[in-house]
Short mmCIF file of C-alpha atoms in Angstrom, two decimals:
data_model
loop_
_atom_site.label_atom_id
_atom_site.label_comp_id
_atom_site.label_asym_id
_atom_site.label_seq_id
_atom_site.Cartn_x
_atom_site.Cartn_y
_atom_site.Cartn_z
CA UNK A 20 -54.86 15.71 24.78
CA UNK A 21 -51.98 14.90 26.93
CA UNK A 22 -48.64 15.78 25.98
CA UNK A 23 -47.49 11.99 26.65
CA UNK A 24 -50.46 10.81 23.91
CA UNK A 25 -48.90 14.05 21.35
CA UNK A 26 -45.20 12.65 21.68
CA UNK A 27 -46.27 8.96 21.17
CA UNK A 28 -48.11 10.14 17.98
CA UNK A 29 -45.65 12.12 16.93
CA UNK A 30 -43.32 9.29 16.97
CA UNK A 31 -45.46 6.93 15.52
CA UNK A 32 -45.35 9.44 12.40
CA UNK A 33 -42.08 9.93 11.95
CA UNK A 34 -41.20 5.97 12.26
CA UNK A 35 -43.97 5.53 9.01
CA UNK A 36 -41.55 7.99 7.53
CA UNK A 37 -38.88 6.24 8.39
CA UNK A 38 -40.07 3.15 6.59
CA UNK A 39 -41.06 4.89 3.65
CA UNK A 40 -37.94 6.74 2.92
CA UNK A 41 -35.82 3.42 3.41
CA UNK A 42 -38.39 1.42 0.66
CA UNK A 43 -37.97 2.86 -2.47
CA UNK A 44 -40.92 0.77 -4.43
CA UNK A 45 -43.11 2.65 -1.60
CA UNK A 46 -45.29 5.13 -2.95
CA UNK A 47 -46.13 7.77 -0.40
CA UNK A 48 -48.52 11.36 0.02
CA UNK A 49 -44.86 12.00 2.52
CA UNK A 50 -43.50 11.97 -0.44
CA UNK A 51 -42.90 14.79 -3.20
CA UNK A 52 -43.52 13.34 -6.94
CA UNK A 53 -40.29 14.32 -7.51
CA UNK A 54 -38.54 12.69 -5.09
CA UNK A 55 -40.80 9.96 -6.16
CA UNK A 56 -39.99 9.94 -9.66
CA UNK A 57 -36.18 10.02 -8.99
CA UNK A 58 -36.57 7.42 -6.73
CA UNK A 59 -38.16 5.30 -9.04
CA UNK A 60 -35.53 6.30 -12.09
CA UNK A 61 -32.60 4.28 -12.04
CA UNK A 62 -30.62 6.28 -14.52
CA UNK A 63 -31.15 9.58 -12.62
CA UNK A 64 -30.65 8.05 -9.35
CA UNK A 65 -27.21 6.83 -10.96
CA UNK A 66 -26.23 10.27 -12.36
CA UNK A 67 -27.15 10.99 -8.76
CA UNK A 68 -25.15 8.71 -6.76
CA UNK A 69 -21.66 8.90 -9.08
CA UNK A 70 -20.94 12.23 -7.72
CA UNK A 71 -21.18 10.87 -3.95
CA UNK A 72 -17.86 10.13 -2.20
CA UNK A 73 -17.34 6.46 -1.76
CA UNK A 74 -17.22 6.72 2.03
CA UNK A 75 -20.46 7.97 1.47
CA UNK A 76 -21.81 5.80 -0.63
CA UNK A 77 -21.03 2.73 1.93
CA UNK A 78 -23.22 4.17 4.22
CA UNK A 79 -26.02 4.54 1.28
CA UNK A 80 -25.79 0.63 0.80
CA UNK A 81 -28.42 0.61 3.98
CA UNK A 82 -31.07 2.60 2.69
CA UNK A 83 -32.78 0.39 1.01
CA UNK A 84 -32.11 -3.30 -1.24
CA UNK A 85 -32.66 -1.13 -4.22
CA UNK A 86 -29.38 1.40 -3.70
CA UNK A 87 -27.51 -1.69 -2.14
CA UNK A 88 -27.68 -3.64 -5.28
CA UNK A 89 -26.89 -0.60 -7.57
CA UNK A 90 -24.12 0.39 -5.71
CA UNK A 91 -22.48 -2.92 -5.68
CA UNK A 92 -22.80 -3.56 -9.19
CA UNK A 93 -19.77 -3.89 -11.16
CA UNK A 94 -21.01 -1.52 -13.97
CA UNK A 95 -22.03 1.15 -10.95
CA UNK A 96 -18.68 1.09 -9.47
CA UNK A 97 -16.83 1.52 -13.43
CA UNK A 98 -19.26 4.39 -13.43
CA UNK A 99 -18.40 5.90 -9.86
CA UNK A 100 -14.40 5.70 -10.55
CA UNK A 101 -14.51 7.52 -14.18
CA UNK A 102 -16.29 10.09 -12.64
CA UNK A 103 -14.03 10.27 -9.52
CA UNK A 104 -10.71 9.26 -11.22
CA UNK A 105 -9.13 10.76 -8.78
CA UNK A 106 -8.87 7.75 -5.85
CA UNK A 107 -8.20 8.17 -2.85
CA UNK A 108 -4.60 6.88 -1.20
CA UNK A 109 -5.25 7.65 2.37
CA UNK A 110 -2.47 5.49 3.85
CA UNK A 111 0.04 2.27 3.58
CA UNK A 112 -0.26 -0.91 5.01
CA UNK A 113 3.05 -2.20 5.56
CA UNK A 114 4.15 -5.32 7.29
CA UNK A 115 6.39 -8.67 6.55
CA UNK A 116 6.30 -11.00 3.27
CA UNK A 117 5.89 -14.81 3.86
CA UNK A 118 8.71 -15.90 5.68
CA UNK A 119 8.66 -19.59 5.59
CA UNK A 120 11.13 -19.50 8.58
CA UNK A 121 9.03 -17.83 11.07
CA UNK A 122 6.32 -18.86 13.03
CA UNK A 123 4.38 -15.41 13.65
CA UNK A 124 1.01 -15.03 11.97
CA UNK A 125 2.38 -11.83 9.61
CA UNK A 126 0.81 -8.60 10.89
CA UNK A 127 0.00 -5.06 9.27
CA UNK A 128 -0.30 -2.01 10.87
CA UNK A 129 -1.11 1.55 9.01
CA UNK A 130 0.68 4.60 7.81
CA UNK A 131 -0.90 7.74 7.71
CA UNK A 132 -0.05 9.72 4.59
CA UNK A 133 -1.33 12.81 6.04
CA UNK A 134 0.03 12.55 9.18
CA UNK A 135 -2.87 13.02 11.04
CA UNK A 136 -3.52 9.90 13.62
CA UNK A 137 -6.78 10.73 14.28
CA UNK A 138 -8.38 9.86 10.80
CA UNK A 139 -9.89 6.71 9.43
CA UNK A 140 -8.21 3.40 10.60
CA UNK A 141 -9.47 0.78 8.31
CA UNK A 142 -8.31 -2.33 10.58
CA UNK A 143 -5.06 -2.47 12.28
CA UNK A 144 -4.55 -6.33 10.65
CA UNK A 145 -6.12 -7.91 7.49
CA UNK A 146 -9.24 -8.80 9.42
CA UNK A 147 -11.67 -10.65 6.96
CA UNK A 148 -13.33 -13.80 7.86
CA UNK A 149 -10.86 -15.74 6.56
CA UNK A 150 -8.28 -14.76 8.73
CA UNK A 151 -8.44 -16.40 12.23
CA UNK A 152 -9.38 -19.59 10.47
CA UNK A 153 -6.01 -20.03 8.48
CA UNK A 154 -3.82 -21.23 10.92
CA UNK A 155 -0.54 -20.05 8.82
CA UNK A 156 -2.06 -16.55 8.97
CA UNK A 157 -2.51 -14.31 5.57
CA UNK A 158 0.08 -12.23 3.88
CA UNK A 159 -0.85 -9.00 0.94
CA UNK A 160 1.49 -10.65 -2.46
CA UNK A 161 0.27 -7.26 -4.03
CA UNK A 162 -1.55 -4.03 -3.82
CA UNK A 163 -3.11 -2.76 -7.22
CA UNK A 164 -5.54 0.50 -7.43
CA UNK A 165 -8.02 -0.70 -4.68
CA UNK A 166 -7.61 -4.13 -4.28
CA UNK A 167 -5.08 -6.55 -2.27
CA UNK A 168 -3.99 -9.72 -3.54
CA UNK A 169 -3.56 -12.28 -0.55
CA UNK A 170 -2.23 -15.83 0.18
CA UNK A 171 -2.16 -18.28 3.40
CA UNK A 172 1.26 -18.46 3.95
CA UNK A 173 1.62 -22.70 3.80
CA UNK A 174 5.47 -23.02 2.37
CA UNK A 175 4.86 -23.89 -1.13
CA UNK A 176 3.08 -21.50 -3.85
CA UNK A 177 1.15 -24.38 -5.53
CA UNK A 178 -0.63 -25.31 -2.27
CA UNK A 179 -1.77 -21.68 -1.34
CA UNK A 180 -5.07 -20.58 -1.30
CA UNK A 181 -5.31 -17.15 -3.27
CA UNK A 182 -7.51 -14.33 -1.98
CA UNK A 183 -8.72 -10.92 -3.59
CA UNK A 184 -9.60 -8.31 -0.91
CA UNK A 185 -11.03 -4.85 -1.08
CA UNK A 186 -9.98 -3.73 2.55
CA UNK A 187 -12.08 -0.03 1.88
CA UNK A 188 -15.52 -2.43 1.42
CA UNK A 189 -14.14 -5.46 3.58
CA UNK A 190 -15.30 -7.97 1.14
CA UNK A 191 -12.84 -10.61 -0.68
CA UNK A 192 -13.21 -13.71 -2.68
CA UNK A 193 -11.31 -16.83 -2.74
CA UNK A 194 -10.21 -17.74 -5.85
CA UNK A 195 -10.73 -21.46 -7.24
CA UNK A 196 -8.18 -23.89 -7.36
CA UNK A 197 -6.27 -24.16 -10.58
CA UNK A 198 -6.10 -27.37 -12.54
CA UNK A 199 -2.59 -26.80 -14.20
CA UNK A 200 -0.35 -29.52 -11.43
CA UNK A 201 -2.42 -32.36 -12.91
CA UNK A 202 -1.44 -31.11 -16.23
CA UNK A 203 1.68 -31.48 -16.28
CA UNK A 204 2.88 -27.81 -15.34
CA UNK A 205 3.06 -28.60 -11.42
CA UNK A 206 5.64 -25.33 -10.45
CA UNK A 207 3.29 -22.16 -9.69
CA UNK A 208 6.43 -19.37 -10.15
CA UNK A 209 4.53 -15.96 -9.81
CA UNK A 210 1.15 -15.18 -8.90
CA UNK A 211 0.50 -11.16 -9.97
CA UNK A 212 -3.02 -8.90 -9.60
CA UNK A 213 -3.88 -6.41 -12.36
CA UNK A 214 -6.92 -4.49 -11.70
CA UNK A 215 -7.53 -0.83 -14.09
CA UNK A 216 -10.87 0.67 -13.17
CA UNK A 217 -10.34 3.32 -15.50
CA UNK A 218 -10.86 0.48 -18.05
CA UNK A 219 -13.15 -1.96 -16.84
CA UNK A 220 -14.36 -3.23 -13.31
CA UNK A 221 -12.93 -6.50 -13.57
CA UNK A 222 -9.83 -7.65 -12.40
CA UNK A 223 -7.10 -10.12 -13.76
CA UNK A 224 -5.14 -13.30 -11.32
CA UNK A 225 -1.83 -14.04 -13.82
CA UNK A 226 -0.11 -17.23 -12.82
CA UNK A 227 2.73 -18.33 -14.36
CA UNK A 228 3.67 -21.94 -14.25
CA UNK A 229 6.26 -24.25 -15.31
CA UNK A 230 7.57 -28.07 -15.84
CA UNK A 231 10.74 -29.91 -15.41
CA UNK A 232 11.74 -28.81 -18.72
CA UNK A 233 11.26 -24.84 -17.32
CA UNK A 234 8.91 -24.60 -19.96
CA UNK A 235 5.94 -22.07 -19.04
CA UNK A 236 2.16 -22.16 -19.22
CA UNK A 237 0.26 -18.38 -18.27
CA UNK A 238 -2.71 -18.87 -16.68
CA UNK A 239 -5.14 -16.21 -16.04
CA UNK A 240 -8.28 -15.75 -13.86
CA UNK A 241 -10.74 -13.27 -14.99
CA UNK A 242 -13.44 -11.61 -11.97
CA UNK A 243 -15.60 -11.03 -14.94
CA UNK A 244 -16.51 -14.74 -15.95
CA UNK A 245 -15.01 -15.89 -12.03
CA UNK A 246 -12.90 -18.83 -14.29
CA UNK A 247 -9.47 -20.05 -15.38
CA UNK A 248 -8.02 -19.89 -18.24
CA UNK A 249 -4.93 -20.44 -20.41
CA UNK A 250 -3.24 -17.78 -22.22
CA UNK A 251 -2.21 -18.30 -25.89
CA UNK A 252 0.97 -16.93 -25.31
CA UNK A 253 3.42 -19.95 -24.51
CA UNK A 254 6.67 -18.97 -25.38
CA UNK A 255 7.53 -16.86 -22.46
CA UNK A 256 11.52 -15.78 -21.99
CA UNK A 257 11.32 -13.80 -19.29
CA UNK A 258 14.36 -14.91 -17.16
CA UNK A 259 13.71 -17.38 -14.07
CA UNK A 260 15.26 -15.12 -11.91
CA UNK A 261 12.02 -12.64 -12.57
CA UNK A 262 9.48 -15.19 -10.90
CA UNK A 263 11.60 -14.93 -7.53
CA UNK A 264 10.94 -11.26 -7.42
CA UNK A 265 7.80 -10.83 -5.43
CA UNK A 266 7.65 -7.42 -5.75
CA UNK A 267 5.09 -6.73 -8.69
CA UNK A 268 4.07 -3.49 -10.41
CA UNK A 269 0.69 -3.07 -12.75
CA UNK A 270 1.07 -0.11 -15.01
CA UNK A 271 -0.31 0.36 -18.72
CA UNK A 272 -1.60 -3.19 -19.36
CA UNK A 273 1.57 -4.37 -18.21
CA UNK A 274 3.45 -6.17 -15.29
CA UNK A 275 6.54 -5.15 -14.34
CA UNK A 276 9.61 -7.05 -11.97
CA UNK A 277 12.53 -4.98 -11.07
CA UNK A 278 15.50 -6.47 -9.32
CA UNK A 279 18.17 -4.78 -7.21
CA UNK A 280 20.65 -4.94 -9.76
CA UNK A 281 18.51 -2.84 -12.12
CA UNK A 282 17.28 -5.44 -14.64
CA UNK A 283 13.21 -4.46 -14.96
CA UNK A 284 11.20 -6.99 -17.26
CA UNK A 285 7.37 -6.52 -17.97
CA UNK A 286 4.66 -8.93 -19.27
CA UNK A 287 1.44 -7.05 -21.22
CA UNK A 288 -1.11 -9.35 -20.46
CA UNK A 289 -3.74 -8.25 -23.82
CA UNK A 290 -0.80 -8.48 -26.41
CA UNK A 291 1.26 -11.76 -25.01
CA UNK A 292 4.20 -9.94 -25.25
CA UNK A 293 7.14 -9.73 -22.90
CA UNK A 294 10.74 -8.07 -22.83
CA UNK A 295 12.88 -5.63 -20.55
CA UNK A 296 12.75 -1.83 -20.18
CA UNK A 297 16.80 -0.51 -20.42
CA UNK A 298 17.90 1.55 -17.47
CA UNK A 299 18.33 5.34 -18.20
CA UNK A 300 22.22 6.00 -19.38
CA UNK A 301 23.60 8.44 -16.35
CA UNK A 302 22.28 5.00 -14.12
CA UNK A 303 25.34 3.00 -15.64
CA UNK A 304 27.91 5.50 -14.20
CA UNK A 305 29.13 3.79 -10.91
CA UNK A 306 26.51 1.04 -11.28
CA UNK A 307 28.16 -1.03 -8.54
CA UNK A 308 27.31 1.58 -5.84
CA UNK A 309 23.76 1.67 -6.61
CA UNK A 310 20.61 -0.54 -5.93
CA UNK A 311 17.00 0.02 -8.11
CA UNK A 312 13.31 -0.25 -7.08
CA UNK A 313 10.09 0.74 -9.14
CA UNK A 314 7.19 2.18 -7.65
CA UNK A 315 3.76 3.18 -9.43
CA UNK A 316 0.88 6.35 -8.13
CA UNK A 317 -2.09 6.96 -10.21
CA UNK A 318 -0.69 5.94 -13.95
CA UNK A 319 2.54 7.16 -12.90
CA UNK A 320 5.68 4.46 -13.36
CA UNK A 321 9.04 5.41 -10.95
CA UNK A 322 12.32 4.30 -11.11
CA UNK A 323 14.43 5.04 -7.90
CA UNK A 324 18.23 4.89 -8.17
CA UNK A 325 19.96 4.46 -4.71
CA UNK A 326 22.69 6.30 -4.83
CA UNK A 327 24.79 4.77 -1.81
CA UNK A 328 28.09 6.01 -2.33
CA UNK A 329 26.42 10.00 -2.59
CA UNK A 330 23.78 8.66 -0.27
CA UNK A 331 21.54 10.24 -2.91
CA UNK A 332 17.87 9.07 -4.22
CA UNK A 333 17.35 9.54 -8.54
CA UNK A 334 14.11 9.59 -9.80
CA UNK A 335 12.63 8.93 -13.42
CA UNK A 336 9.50 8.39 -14.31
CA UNK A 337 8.78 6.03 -17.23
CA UNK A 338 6.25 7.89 -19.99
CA UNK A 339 4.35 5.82 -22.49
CA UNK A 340 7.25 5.47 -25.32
CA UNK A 341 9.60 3.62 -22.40
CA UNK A 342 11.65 6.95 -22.30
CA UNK A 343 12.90 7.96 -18.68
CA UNK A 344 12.46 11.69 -17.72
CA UNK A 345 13.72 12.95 -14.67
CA UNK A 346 11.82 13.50 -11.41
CA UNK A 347 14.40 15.21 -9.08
CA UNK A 348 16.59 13.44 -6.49
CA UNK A 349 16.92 13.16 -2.54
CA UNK A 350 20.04 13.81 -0.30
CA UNK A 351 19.44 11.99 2.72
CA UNK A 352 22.18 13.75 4.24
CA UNK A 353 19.88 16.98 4.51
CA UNK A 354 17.01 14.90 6.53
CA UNK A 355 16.79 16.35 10.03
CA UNK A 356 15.06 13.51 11.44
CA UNK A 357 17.88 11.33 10.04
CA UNK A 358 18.31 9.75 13.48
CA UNK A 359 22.27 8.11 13.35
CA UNK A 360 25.37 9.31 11.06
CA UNK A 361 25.28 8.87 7.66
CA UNK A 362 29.13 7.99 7.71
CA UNK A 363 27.90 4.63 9.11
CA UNK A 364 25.92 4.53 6.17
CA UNK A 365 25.93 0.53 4.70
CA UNK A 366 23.72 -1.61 2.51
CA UNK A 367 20.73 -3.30 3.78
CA UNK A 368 18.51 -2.73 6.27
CA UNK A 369 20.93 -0.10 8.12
CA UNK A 370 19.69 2.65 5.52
CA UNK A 371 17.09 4.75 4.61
CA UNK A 372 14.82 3.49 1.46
CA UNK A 373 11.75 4.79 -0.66
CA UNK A 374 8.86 3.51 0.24
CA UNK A 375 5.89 5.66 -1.73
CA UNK A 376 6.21 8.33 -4.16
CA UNK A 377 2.96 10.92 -4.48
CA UNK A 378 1.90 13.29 -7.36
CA UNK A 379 0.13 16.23 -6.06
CA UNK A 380 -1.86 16.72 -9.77
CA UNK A 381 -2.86 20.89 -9.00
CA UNK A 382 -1.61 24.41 -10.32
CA UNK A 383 1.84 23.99 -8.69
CA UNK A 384 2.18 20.03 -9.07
CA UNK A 385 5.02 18.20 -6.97
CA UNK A 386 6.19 15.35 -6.15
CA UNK A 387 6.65 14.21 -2.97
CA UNK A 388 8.54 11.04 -1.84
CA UNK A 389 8.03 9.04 1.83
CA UNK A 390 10.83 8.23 3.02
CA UNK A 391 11.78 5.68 5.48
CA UNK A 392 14.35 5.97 7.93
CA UNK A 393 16.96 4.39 9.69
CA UNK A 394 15.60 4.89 13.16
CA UNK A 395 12.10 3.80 12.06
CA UNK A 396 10.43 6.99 11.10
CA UNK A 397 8.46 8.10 8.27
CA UNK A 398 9.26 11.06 6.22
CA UNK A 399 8.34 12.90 3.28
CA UNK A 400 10.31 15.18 1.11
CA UNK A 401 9.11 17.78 -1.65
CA UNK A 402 10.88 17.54 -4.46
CA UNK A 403 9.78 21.08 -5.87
CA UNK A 404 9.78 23.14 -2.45
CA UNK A 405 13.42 20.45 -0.86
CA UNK A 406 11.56 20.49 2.77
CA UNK A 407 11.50 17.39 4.74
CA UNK A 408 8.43 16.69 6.99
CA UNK A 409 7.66 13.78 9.34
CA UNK A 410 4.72 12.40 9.49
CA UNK A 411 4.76 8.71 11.67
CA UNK A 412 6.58 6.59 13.49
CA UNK A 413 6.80 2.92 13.00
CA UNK A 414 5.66 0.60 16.03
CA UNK A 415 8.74 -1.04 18.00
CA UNK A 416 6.64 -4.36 17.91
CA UNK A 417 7.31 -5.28 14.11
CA UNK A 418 10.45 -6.12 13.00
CA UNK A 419 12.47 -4.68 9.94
CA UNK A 420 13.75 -6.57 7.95
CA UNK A 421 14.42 -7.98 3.95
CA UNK A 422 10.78 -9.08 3.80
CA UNK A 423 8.72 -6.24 4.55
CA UNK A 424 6.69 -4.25 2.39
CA UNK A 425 4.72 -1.08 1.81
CA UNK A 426 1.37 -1.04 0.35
CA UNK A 427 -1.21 1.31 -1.01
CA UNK A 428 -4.43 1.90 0.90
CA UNK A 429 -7.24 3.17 -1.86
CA UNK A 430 -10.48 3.90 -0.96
CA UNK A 431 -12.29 1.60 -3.90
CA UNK A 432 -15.43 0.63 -4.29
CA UNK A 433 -14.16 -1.97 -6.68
CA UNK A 434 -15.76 -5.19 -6.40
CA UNK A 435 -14.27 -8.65 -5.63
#
């Protein structure tokens, strides 16, 4: 036998294999009845596939309809994350709010967290389907464990089309128009993801709209049933003021708004309940020198106290009983990659600012904060070891300025 007639057998073989491997309702003498039998088993396969990295598991999707459909299902992907609790936060997307001034389309670019600029790049813009077919472009409203809430960016709320978007899978769903203008509530004032995998695998839209009378209706959109509907709760007092903050926090069945000034409000979505969280007391000493942020990692709730008159950084982390313990603080003065004096030092968009805070959960657990610079550079400090370490620089193409924001990048397999 020739060796031309061996090699065309030979690959003849190994394609039947090939087929057989990828259909798991084959059954196959290739085959061991073992691998067989687990094949056929979705519970073991399950136990199986739960311990696989997600990056991992998207590539799985292809071999065959069978693991595609179990690894998209909802109760699959609940399954994966409680045994992998532990996400992944590879990087930030970061990039301009809405500005209903400008004509630019907005566009994200990436932040390694690692520092390393050779590693995964998800997309360089939000580049779903949707995207080159809204003329006003796309903007992220909110990041939240996984998944991106998005809008077009047309110049009123109530005439936006609302996207969810899982940029790790590249899937999103548009979410159905609400009926609440033609009943009498025609204001949309916030629109706010919350999304706890930990919990469950569905997610929650909150809108919050209003009348003439600035009297409120909450309506929510649940993944689960894919519908609208209204919340009992109808006596919200959160201040208006709140709704105008676009900068929205999930943590602990709650939202939370925080404004410069330091007033934080929160609505818990399950109990209907609203109210505001007090500042800690040393944050009232020489309160009109400071500005306030939140920030949230893993379960983990952040206030961060700008210190501009001791160009300092406090901060507390909020623990379960609203109680503020505190986290450590930043001089920027001690940066080395500082860039210009800090005796020129003013408000606004001529100083450094927070962007992420980290919690490296090991034997000797830190915290470590990413900092952003005045000359466009992105640093982290250790609170525990005080070292400064840079690990990007920001592209000269995008602008800086009051509307841009910094958002996580999770590796979820959470579905949309």
């Amino acid at each position: 036998m020739s060796s031309s007639t061996k090699k065309r057998r030979r690959g003849r073989r190994s394609t039947r294999k090939g087929n057989i491997l990828n259909d798991s309702n084959s059954s196959s003498p290739l085959l061991s009845p073992a691998a067989s039998f687990i094949g056929s088993d979705v519970d073991i396969l399950t136990l199986i596939l739960t311990r696989i990295p997600s990056k991992s598991l998207l590539m799985f999707k292809s071999v065959s309809k069978q693991w595609l459909s179990l690894i998209n299902d909802p109760k699959f992907v609940h399954k994966h994350f409680i045994q992998n609790p532990k996400f992944s936060i590879t990087g930030l997307l970061w990039g301009s709010d809405f500005d209903s001034g400008s004509r630019e389309k907005p566009i994200y670019d990436y932040i390694f967290l690692d520092g390393n600029i050779n590693s995964y790049v998800p997309f360089e813009t939000i580049g779903f389907k949707i995207w080159r077919l809204v003329r006003e472009g796309i903007t992220i409203v909110q990041s939240c464990n996984g998944l991106l809430l998005c809008s077009d960016c047309k110049s009123r709320n109530r005439d936006r089309t609302y996207y969810i978007f899982n940029p790790f899978t590249n899937q999103y769903r548009v979410l159905p128009r609400s009926r609440m203008r033609i009943c009498g509530f025609p204001y949309l004032r916030n629109v706010s993801l919350a999304f706890d995998p930990l919990k469950s695998p569905y997610y929650k839209v909150i809108c919050f709209w209003s009348n003439r009378d600035s009297k409120y209706r909450i309506e929510i959109y649940d993944s689960e049933t894919s519908s609208w509907r209204l919340s009992g709760f109808d006596s919200c007092s959160l201040p208006a003021k709140a709704f105008r903050w676009t900068h929205c926090i999930f943590w602990n069945g709650s939202l939370y708004w925080c404004d410069f000034q330091g007033f934080i409000c929160y609505f818990d979505i399950d109990q209907g309940l609203d109210g505001a969280v007090p500042l800690p007391s040393s944050a009232h000493t020489n309160h009109d020198t400071k500005t306030f942020d939140i920030a949230e990692f893993r379960g983990h709730f952040y206030l961060i106290e700008k210190d501009h008159g001791r160009f300092t950084f406090n901060i507390f982390e909020l623990d379960s009983a609203n109680c503020w313990n505190v986290k450590g603080a930043v001089d920027v003065r001690l940066n080395p990659y500082a860039g210009s004096p800090y005796s020129s030092i003013i408000r606004g968009l001529n100083t450094d600012f927070i962007i992420f805070i980290t919690e490296r959960e090991e034997e000797n657990e830190s915290t470590r904060v990413v900092l952003l610079t005045k000359d466009r550079s992105v640093v982290t400090y250790d609170l525990k070891g005080m070292s400064f370490e840079k690990i990007h620089d920001l592209s000269a193409g995008q602008q800086l300025n009051i509307t841009v924001r910094f958002h996580q990048y999770i590796e979820s397999l959470a579905c949309v």
